[in-house]
Coordinates of C-alpha atoms in Angstrom, one line a residue:
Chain A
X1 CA 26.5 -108.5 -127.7
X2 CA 26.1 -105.5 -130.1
X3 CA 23.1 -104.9 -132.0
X4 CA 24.9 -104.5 -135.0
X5 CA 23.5 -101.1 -135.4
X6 CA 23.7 -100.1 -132.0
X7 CA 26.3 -96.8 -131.3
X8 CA 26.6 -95.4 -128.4
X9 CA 28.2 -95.5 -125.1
X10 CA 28.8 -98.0 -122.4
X11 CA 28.3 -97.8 -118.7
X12 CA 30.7 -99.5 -116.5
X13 CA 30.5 -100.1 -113.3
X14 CA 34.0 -101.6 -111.7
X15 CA 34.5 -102.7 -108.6
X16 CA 32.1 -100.6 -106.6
X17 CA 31.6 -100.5 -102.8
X18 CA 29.4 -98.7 -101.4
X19 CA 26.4 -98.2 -98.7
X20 CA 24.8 -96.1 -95.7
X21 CA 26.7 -94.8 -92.9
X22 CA 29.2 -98.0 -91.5
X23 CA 27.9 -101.0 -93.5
X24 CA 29.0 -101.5 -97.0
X25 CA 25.6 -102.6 -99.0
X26 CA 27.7 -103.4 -102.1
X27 CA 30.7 -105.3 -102.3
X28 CA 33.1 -104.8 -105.2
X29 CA 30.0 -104.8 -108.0
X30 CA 31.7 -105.2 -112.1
X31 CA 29.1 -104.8 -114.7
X32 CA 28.4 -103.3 -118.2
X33 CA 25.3 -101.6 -119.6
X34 CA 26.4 -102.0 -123.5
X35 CA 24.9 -100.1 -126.0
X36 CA 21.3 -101.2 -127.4
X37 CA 18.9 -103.3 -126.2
X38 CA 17.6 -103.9 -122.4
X39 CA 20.2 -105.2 -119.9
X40 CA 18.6 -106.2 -116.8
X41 CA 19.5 -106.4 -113.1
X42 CA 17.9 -108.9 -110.8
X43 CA 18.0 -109.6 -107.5
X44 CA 15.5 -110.3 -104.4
X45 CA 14.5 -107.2 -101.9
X46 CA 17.4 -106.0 -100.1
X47 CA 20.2 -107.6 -102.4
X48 CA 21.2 -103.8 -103.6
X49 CA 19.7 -103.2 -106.5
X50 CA 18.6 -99.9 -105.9
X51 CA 22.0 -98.6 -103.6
X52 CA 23.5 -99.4 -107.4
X53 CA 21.1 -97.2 -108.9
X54 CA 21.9 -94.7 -106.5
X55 CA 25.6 -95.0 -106.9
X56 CA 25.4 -94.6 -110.7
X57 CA 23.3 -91.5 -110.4
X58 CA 25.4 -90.1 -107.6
X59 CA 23.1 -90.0 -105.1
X60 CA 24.8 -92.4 -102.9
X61 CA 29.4 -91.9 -103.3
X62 CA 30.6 -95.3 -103.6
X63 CA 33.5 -96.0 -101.3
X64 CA 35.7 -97.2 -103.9
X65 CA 35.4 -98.6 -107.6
X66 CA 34.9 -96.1 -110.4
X67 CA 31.6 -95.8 -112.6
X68 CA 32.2 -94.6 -116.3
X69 CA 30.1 -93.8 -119.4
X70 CA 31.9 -94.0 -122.1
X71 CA 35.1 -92.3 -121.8
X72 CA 33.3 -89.7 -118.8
X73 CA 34.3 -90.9 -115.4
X74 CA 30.7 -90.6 -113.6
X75 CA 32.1 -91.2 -110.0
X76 CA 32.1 -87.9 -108.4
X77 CA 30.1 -85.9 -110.5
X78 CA 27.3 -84.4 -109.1
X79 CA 24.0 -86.0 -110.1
X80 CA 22.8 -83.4 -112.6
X81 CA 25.6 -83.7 -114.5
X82 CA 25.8 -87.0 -114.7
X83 CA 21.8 -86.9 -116.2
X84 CA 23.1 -84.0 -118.2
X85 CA 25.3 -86.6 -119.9
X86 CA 22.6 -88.7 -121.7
X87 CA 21.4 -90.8 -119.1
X88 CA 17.7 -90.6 -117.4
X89 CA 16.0 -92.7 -115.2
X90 CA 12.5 -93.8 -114.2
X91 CA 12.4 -93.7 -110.4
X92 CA 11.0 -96.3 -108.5
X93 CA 7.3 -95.7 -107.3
X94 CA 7.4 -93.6 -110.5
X95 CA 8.4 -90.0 -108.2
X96 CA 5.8 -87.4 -110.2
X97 CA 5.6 -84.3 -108.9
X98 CA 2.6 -84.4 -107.3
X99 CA 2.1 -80.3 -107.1
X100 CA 3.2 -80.0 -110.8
X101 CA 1.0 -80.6 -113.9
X102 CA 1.5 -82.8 -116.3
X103 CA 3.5 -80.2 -118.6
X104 CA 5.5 -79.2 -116.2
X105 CA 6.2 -82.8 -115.6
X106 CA 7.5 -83.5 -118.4
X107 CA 9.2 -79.9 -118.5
X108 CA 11.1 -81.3 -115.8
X109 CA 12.5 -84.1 -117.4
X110 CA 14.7 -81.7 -119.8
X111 CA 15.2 -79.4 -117.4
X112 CA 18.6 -78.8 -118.6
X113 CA 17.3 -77.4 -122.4
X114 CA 16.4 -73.9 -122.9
X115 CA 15.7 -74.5 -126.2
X116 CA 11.5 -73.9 -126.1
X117 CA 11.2 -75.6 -130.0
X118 CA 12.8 -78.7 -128.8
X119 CA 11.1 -78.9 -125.8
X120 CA 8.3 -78.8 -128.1
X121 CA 8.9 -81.3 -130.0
X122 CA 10.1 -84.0 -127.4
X123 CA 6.6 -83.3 -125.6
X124 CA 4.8 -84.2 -128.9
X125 CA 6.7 -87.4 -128.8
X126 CA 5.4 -88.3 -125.7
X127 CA 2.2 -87.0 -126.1
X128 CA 1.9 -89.1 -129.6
X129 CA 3.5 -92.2 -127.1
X130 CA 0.7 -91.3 -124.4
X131 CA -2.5 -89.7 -125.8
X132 CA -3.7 -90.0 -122.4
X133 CA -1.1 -87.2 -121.0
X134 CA -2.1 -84.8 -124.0
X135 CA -5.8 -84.8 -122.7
X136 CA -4.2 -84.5 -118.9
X137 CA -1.7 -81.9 -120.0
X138 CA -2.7 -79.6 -117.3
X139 CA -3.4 -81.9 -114.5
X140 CA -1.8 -82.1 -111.3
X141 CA 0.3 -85.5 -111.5
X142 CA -0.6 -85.5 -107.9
X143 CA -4.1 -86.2 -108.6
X144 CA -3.7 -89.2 -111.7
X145 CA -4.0 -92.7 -110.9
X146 CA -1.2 -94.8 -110.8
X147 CA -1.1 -95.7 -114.2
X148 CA -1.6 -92.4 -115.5
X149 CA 1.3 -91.4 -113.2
X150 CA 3.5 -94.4 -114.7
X151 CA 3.0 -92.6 -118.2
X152 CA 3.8 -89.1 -117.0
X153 CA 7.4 -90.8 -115.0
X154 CA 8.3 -93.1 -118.4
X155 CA 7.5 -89.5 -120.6
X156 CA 9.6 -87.2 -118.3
X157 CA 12.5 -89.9 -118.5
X158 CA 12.2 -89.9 -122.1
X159 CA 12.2 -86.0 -122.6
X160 CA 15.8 -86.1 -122.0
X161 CA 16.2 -87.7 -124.8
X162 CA 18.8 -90.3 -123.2
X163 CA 21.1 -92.7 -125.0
X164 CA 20.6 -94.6 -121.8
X165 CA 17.4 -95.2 -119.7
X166 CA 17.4 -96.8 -115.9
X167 CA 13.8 -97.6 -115.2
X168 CA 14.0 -98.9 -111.1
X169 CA 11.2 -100.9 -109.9
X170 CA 8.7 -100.3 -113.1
X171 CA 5.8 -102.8 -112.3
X172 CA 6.4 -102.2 -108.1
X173 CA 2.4 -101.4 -106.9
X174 CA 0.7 -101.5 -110.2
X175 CA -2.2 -103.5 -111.0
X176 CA -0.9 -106.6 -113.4
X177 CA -2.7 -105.9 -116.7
X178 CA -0.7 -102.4 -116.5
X179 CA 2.6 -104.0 -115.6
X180 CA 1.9 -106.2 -118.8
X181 CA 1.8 -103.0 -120.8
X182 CA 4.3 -101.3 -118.3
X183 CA 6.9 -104.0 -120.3
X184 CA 5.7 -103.8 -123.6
X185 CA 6.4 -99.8 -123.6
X186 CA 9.6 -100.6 -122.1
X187 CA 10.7 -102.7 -124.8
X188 CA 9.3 -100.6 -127.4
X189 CA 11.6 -98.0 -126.4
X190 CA 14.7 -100.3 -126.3
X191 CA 13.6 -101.2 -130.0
X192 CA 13.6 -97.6 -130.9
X193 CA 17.8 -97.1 -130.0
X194 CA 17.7 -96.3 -126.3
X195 CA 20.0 -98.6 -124.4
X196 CA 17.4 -99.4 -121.2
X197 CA 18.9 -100.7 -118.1
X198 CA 16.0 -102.0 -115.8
X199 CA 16.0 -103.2 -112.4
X200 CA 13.4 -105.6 -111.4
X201 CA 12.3 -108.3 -109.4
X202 CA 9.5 -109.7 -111.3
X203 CA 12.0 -112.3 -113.7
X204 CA 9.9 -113.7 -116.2
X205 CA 8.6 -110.5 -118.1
X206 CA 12.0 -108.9 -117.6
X207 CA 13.8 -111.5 -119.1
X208 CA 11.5 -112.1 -121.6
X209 CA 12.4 -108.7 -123.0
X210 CA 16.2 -108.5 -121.7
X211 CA 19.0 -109.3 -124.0
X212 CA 21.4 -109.4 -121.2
X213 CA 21.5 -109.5 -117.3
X214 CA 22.9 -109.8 -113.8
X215 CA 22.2 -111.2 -110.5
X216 CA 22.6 -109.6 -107.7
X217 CA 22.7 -111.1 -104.3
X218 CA 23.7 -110.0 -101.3
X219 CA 25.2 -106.9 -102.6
X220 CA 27.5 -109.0 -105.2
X221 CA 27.2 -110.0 -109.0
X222 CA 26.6 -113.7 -108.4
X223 CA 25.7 -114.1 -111.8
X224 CA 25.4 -112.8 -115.1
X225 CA 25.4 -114.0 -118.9
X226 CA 22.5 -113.3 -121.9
X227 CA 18.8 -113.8 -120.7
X228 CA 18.8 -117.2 -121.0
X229 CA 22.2 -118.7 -120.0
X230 CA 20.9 -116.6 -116.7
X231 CA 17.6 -117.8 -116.3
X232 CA 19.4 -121.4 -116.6
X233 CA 21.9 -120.9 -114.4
X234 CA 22.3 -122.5 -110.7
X235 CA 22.6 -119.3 -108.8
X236 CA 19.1 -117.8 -110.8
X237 CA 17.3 -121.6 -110.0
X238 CA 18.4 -121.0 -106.2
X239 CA 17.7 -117.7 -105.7
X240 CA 14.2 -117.9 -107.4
X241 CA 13.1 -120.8 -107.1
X242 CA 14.9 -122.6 -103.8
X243 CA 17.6 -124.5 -103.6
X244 CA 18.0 -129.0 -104.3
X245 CA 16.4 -129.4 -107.4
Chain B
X1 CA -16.2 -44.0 -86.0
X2 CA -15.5 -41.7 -89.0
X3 CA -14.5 -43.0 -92.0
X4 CA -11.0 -40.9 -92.2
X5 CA -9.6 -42.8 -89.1
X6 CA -11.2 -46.1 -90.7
X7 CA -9.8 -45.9 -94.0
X8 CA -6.4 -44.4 -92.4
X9 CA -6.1 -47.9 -90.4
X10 CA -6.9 -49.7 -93.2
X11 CA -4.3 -48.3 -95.5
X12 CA -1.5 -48.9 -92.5
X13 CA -3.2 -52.2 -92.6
X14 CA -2.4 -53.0 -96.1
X15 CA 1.0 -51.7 -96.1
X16 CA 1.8 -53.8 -92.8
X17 CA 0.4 -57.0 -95.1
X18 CA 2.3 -56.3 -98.1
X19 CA 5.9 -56.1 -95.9
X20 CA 5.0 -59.2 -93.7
X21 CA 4.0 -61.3 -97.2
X22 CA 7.6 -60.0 -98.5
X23 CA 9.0 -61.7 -95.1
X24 CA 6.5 -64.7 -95.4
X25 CA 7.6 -66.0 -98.5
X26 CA 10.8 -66.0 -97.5
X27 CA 10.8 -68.3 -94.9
X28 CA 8.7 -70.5 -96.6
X29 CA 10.9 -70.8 -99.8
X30 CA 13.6 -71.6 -97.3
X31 CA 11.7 -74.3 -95.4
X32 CA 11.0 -75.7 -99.3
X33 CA 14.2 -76.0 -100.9
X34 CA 15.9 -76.6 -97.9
X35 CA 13.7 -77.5 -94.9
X36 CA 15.3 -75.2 -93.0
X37 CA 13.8 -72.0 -90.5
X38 CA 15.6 -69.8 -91.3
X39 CA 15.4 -67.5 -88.4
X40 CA 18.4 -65.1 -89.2
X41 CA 16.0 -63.4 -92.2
X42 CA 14.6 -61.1 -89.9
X43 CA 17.6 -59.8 -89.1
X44 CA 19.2 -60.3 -92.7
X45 CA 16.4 -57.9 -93.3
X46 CA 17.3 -55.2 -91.1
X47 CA 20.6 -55.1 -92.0
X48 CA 19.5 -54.1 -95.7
X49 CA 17.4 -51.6 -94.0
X50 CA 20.8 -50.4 -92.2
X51 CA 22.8 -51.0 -95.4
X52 CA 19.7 -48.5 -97.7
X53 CA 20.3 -46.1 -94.2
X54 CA 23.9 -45.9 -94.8
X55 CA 23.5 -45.7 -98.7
X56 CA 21.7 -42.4 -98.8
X57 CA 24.3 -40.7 -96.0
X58 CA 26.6 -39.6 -98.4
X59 CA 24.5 -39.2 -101.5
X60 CA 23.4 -35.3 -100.9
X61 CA 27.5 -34.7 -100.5
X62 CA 28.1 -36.1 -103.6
X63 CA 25.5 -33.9 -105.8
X64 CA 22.4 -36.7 -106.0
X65 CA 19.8 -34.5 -105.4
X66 CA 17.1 -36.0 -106.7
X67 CA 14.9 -38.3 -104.4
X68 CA 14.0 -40.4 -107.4
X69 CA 18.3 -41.2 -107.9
X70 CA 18.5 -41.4 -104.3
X71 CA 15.6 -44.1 -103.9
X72 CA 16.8 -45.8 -107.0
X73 CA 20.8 -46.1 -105.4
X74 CA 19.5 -47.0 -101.8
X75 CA 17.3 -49.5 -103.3
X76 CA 20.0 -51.1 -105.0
X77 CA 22.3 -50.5 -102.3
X78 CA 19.8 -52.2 -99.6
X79 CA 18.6 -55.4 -102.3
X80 CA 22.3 -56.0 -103.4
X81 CA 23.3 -56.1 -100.0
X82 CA 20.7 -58.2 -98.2
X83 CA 21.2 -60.6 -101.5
X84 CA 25.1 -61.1 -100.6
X85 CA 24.2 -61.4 -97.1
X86 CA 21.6 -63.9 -97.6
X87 CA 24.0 -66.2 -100.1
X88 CA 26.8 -65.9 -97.4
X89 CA 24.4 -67.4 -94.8
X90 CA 23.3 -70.1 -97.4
X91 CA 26.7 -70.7 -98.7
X92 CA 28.6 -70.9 -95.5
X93 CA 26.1 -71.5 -92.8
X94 CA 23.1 -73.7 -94.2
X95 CA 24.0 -76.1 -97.1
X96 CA 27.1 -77.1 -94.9
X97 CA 24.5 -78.6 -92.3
X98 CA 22.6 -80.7 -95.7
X99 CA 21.7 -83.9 -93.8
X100 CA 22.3 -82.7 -90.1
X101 CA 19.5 -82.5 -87.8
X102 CA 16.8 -80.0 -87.9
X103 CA 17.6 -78.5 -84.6
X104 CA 21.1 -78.0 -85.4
X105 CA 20.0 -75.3 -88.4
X106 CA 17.7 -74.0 -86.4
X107 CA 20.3 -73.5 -83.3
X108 CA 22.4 -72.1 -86.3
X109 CA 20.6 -69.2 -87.9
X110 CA 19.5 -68.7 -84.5
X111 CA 22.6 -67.6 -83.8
X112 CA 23.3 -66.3 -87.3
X113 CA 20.3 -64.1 -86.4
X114 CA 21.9 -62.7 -82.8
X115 CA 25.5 -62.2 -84.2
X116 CA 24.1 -59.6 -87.1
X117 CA 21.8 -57.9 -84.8
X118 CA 24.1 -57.5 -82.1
X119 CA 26.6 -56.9 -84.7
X120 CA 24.9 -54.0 -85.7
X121 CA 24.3 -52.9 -82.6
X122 CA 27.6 -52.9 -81.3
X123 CA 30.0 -51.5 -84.3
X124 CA 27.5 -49.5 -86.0
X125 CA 27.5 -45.8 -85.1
X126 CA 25.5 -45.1 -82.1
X127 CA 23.6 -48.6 -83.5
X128 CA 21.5 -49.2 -80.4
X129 CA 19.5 -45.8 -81.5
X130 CA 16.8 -45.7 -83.9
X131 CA 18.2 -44.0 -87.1
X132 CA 15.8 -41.7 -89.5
X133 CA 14.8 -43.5 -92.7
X134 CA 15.0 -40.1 -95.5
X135 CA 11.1 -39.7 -97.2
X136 CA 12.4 -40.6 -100.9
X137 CA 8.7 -40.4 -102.0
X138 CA 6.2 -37.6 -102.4
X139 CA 4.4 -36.9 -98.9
X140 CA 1.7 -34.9 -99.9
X141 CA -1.9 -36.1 -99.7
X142 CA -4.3 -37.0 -102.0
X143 CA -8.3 -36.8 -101.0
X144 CA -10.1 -39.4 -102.5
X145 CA -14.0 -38.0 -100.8
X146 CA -13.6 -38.1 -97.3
X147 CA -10.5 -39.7 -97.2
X148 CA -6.6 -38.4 -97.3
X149 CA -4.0 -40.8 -97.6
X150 CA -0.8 -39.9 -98.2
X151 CA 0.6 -40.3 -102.1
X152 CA 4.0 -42.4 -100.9
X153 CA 1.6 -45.0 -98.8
X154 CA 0.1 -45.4 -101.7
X155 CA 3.0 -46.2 -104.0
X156 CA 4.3 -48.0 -101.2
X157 CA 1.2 -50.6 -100.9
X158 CA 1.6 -50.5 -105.2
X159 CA 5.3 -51.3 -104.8
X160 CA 4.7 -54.0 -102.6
X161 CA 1.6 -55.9 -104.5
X162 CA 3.5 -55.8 -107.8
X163 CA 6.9 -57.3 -106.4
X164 CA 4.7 -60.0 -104.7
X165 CA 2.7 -60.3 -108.1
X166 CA 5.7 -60.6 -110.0
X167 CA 7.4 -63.4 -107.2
X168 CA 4.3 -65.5 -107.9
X169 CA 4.8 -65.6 -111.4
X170 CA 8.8 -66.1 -111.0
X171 CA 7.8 -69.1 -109.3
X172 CA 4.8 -70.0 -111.3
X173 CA 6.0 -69.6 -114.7
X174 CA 9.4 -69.5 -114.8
X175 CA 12.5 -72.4 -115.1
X176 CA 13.8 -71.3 -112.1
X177 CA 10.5 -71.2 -110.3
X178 CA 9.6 -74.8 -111.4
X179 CA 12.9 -75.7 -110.1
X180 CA 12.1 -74.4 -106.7
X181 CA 9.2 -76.4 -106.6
X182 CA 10.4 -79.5 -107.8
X183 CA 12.9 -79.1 -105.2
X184 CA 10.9 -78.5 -102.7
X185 CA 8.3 -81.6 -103.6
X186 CA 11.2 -84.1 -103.9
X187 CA 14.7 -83.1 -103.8
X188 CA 16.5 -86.3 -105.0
X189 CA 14.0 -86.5 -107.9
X190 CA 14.7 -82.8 -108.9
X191 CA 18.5 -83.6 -108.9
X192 CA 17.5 -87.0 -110.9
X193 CA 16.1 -84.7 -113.3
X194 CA 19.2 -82.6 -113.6
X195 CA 18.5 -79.8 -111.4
X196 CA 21.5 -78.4 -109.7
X197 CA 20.3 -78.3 -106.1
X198 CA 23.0 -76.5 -104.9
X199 CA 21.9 -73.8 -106.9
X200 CA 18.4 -73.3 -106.4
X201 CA 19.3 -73.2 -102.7
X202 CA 21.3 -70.4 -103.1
X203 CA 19.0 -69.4 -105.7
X204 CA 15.8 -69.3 -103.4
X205 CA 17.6 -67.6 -100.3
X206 CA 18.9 -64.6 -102.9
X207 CA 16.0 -64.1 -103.5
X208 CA 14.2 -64.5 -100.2
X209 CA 16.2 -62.4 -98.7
X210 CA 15.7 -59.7 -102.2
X211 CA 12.4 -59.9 -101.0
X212 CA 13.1 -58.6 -97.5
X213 CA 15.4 -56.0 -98.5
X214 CA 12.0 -54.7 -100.2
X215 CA 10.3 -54.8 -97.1
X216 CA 12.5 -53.4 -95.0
X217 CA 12.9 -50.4 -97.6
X218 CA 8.9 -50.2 -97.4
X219 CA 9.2 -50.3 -93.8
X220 CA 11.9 -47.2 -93.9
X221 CA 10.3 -45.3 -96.2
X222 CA 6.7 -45.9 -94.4
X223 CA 7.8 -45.5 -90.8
X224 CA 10.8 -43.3 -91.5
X225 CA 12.8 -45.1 -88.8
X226 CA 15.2 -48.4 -88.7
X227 CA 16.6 -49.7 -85.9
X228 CA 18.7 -52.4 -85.1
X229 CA 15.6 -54.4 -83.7
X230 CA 12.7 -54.3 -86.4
X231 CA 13.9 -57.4 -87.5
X232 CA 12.6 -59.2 -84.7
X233 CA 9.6 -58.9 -84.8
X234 CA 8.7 -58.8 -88.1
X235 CA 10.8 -62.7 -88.7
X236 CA 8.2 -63.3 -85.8
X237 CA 5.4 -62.4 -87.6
X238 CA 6.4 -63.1 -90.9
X239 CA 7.3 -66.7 -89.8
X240 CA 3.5 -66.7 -87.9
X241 CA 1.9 -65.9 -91.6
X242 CA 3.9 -68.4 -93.0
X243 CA 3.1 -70.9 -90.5
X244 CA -1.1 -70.3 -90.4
X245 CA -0.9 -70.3 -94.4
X246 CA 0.6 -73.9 -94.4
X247 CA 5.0 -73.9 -94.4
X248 CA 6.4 -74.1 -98.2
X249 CA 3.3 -72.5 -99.2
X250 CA 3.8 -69.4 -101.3
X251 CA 0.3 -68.3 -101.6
X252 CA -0.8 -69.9 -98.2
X253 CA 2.0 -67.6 -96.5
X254 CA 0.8 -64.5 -98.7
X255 CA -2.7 -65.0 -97.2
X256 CA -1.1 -65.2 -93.9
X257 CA 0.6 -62.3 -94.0
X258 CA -3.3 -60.6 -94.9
X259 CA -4.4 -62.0 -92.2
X260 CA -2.2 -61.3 -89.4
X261 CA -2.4 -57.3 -90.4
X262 CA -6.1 -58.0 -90.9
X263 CA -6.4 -59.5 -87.6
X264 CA -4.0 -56.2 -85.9
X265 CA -6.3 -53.8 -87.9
X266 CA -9.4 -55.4 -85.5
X267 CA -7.5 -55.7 -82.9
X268 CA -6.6 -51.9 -83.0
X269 CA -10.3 -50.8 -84.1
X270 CA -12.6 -52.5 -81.7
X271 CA -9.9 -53.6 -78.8
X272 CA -10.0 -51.1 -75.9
X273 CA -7.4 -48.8 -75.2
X274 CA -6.9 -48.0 -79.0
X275 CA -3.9 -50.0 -81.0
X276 CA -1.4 -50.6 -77.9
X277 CA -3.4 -54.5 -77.6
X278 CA -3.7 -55.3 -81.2
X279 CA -0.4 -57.8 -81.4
X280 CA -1.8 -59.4 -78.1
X281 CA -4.8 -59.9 -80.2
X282 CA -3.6 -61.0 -83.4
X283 CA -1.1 -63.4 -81.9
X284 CA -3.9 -65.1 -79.6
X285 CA -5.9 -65.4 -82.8
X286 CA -3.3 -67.1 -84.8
X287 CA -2.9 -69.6 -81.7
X288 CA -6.2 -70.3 -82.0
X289 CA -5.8 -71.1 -85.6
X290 CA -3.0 -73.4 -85.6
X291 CA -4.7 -75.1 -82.8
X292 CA -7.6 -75.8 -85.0
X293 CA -5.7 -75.7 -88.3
X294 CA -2.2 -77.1 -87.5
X295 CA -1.2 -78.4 -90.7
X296 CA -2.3 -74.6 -92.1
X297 CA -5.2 -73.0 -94.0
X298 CA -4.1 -74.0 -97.1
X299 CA -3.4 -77.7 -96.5
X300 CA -2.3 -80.4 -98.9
X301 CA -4.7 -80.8 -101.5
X302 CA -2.7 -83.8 -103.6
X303 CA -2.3 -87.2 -101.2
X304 CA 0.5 -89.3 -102.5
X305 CA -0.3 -92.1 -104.0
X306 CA 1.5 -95.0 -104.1

């Protein structure tokens, strides 16, 4: 699976349960984000896609399993310490803040550096990445078009600098020619060394850029294997495209 | 009307705003970072007036002389106070309630609010009379043409615009600041970001309830008198300006706070029977104004877009 060149660290997720007040949304989840490339989770609405996000960012406390990165145990830290530890993420409907400029935005996404220089730099790199955001530096992200808004949620995530990126839900509510380039950013960050892990329900561009992926269903891993093995396989066929063919 | 007596209301006026703007942005930082109204800041506030009160007791027995040393150690005395206060309530009274229902925070500092005022009351010294606040600051007048004001009003109003200056810019341009805000725009997506949420909670009501200690030591100095009541009515009236500005607001409860003392400084000029209706007035106006303005003056400007 490695990329040969790829270092870095590897989430784990092992036998996770976990959910909203009485009901259990996931049910004893095991998978691995390795290091390099784009692993991909899919699954239809409601299968628990994003409770999994939520459990790895500590936003929702699994009820049993344990989620590592690397040698860190992730479980029970609180969430900004687990971002602190290299991972950022791309919230579904993209989550600017709509009262805060672009710069502050972005400012946002390394909120844990002090160091002005390097925040500096990393906001050149996305500005280079997203000319657009330069010109819009001191917009409200509250008042950019989706699009625009897409840019300034993929630039905060990558201001952390993170070995590993989640991006939830990328292309959810955008027009189709931008989720086209939506994709084609993503995976030109995945060929620049970040490990991307990216939830999404729209399967054929995802897997056409995935090296690796699960299925979830139901709150379970019914499923998983390299991009095409999965695309191949029974479960994927029923789940997308209806059972008895 | 002769322009001494307008110019003498005015000036009470503008000291009036200045203490209910310190009070204003207090509650709404709280109602950003936490959602929460926070009624106990009234009284959080008059128990750094009692604390500055008890401060300055001893200091002529120990050799501080000087009113300069004294304000500077009642000050201190009062802020650091009110601060520890205010973190106690956060740390032990609101972020235990994160996730419970809105009326069960606002049953609790509610509560929080009667136990420190009746606290006060009961095992302070003779706490149900009104204590006299020492004059720290030069009382002599200055005549600027027809008008005398008093130099310490005048320092006091100064005081009071710079540490509201200087809050605005905290929030504006500072780490901490942007923090607050993210918080209050989108919690989880502040944490996401790694924010420590925890903190700027504790963060934003040490320094809400700062802020109050400053107006309650403006209010001391300017009236000379604390009691274990003031704080009453002043979370009343803060909370109003607040409120008519739009909640979580910073600016929009600033302008608030203007314009309730604008609105009592009518009320007092051109009501009958001098100043005794000018809270009956200013309160009917501001019902009138959330009536008509409900979601505040200074509304959302930025729709979500999805």
């Amino acid at each position: 699976m490695s990329d040969g060149n790829a270092i870095g660290r590897t989430l784990t997720v092992s036998g996770v349960f976990a959910g909203y007040d009485a009901a259990d949304v996931l049910h004893d989840v095991n998978l691995t984000v390795e290091p390099g490339g784009v692993t991909c989770l899919l699954g239809a609405n409601g299968s628990g896609k994003t409770t999994l996000i939520r459990a790895i960012l500590g936003l929702t406390r699994p009820r049993a399993g344990e989620i590592r990165f690397g040698e860190s145990d992730l479980t029970t830290l609180p969430t900004h310490r687990i971002v602190g530890a290299g991972i950022a993420i791309i919230p579904e409907g993209r989550k600017v803040f709509p009262r805060c400029s672009v710069e502050e935005n972005l400012r946002l996404g390394a909120y844990e550096i002090a160091d002005r220089a390097e925040i500096r730099r990393r906001m050149e790199v996305v500005y280079d990445r997203f000319p657009r955001l330069r010109e819009r530096r001191g917009q409200l992200a509250g008042t950019m078009s989706g699009g625009e808004q897409a840019m300034v949620s993929i630039g905060r995530g990558l201001m952390k600098a993170p070995e590993l990126l989640i991006v939830d839900e990328p292309s959810l509510g955008l027009a189709p020619n931008l989720v086209e380039e939506n994709f084609e950013t993503i995976a030109g960050i995945a060929k620049q060394g970040v490990t991307v892990f990216l939830v999404e329900q729209n399967v054929h561009q995802t897997l056409a850029i995935a090296r690796r992926g699960y299925l979830l269903q139901q709150g379970r891993v019914v499923e998983s294997g390299d991009a095409k093995s999965l695309a191949a396989s029974d479960a994927f066929q029923q789940a997308y495209f209806g059972a008895g063919h | 009307m002769d322009i001494a007596f307008v110019s003498q209301i005015v000036v009470s006026g503008l000291i009036l705003a200045v203490i209910y703007a310190l009070v204003a942005v207090g509650f709404t930082l709280f109602v950003g970072v936490f959602n929460v109204l926070n009624f106990s800041h009234g009284d959080v506030l008059m128990f750094g007036a009692f604390a500055g009160f008890t401060a300055f007791l001893p200091l002529a027995g120990l050799g501080v002389t000087s009113p300069f040393l004294q304000l500077v150690l009642v000050t201190i005395a009062s802020v650091t106070c009110t601060i520890a206060l205010g973190l106690i309530v956060a740390r032990f009274f609101i972020l235990p309630l994160k996730g419970a229902p809105l009326l069960n925070t606002l049953l609790i500092t509610l509560m929080l609010a009667t136990v420190i005022r009746e606290g006060v009351r009961l095992f302070y010294p003779r706490g149900s009379n009104p204590k006299s606040f020492p004059a720290l600051l030069p009382t002599d007048f200055v005549s600027i043409g027809a008008i005398n004001v008093r130099v310490d009003t005048i320092m006091l109003i100064f005081a009071g615009l710079a540490i509201i200056v200087a809050t605005g810019a905290l929030i504006e341009r500072t780490r901490f600041g942007l923090a607050i805000r993210a918080v209050a725009q989108d919690e989880e997506t502040a944490r996401c970001m790694g924010v420590n949420y925890r903190l700027v909670v504790l963060g934003a009501f040490a320094l809400g309830s700062g802020l109050a200690a400053c107006a309650a030591m403006i209010n001391g100095l300017y009236y000379n008198e604390v009691n274990y009541s003031m704080g009453l009515m002043l979370a009343i009236i803060g909370f109003c300006s607040a409120i008519i500005g739009g909640l979580g607001n910073i600016a929009g409860a600033i302008l608030g706070a203007f314009i309730f003392a604008g609105l009592q400084i009518v009320g007092s000029l051109f009501m009958p029977f001098s100043s005794a209706y000018s809270d009956v007035f200013a309160f009917a106006v501001i019902l009138v104004l959330i009536a008509l303005k409900p979601t505040g003056l200074i509304g959302e400007r930025v729709s979500e877009r999805v």
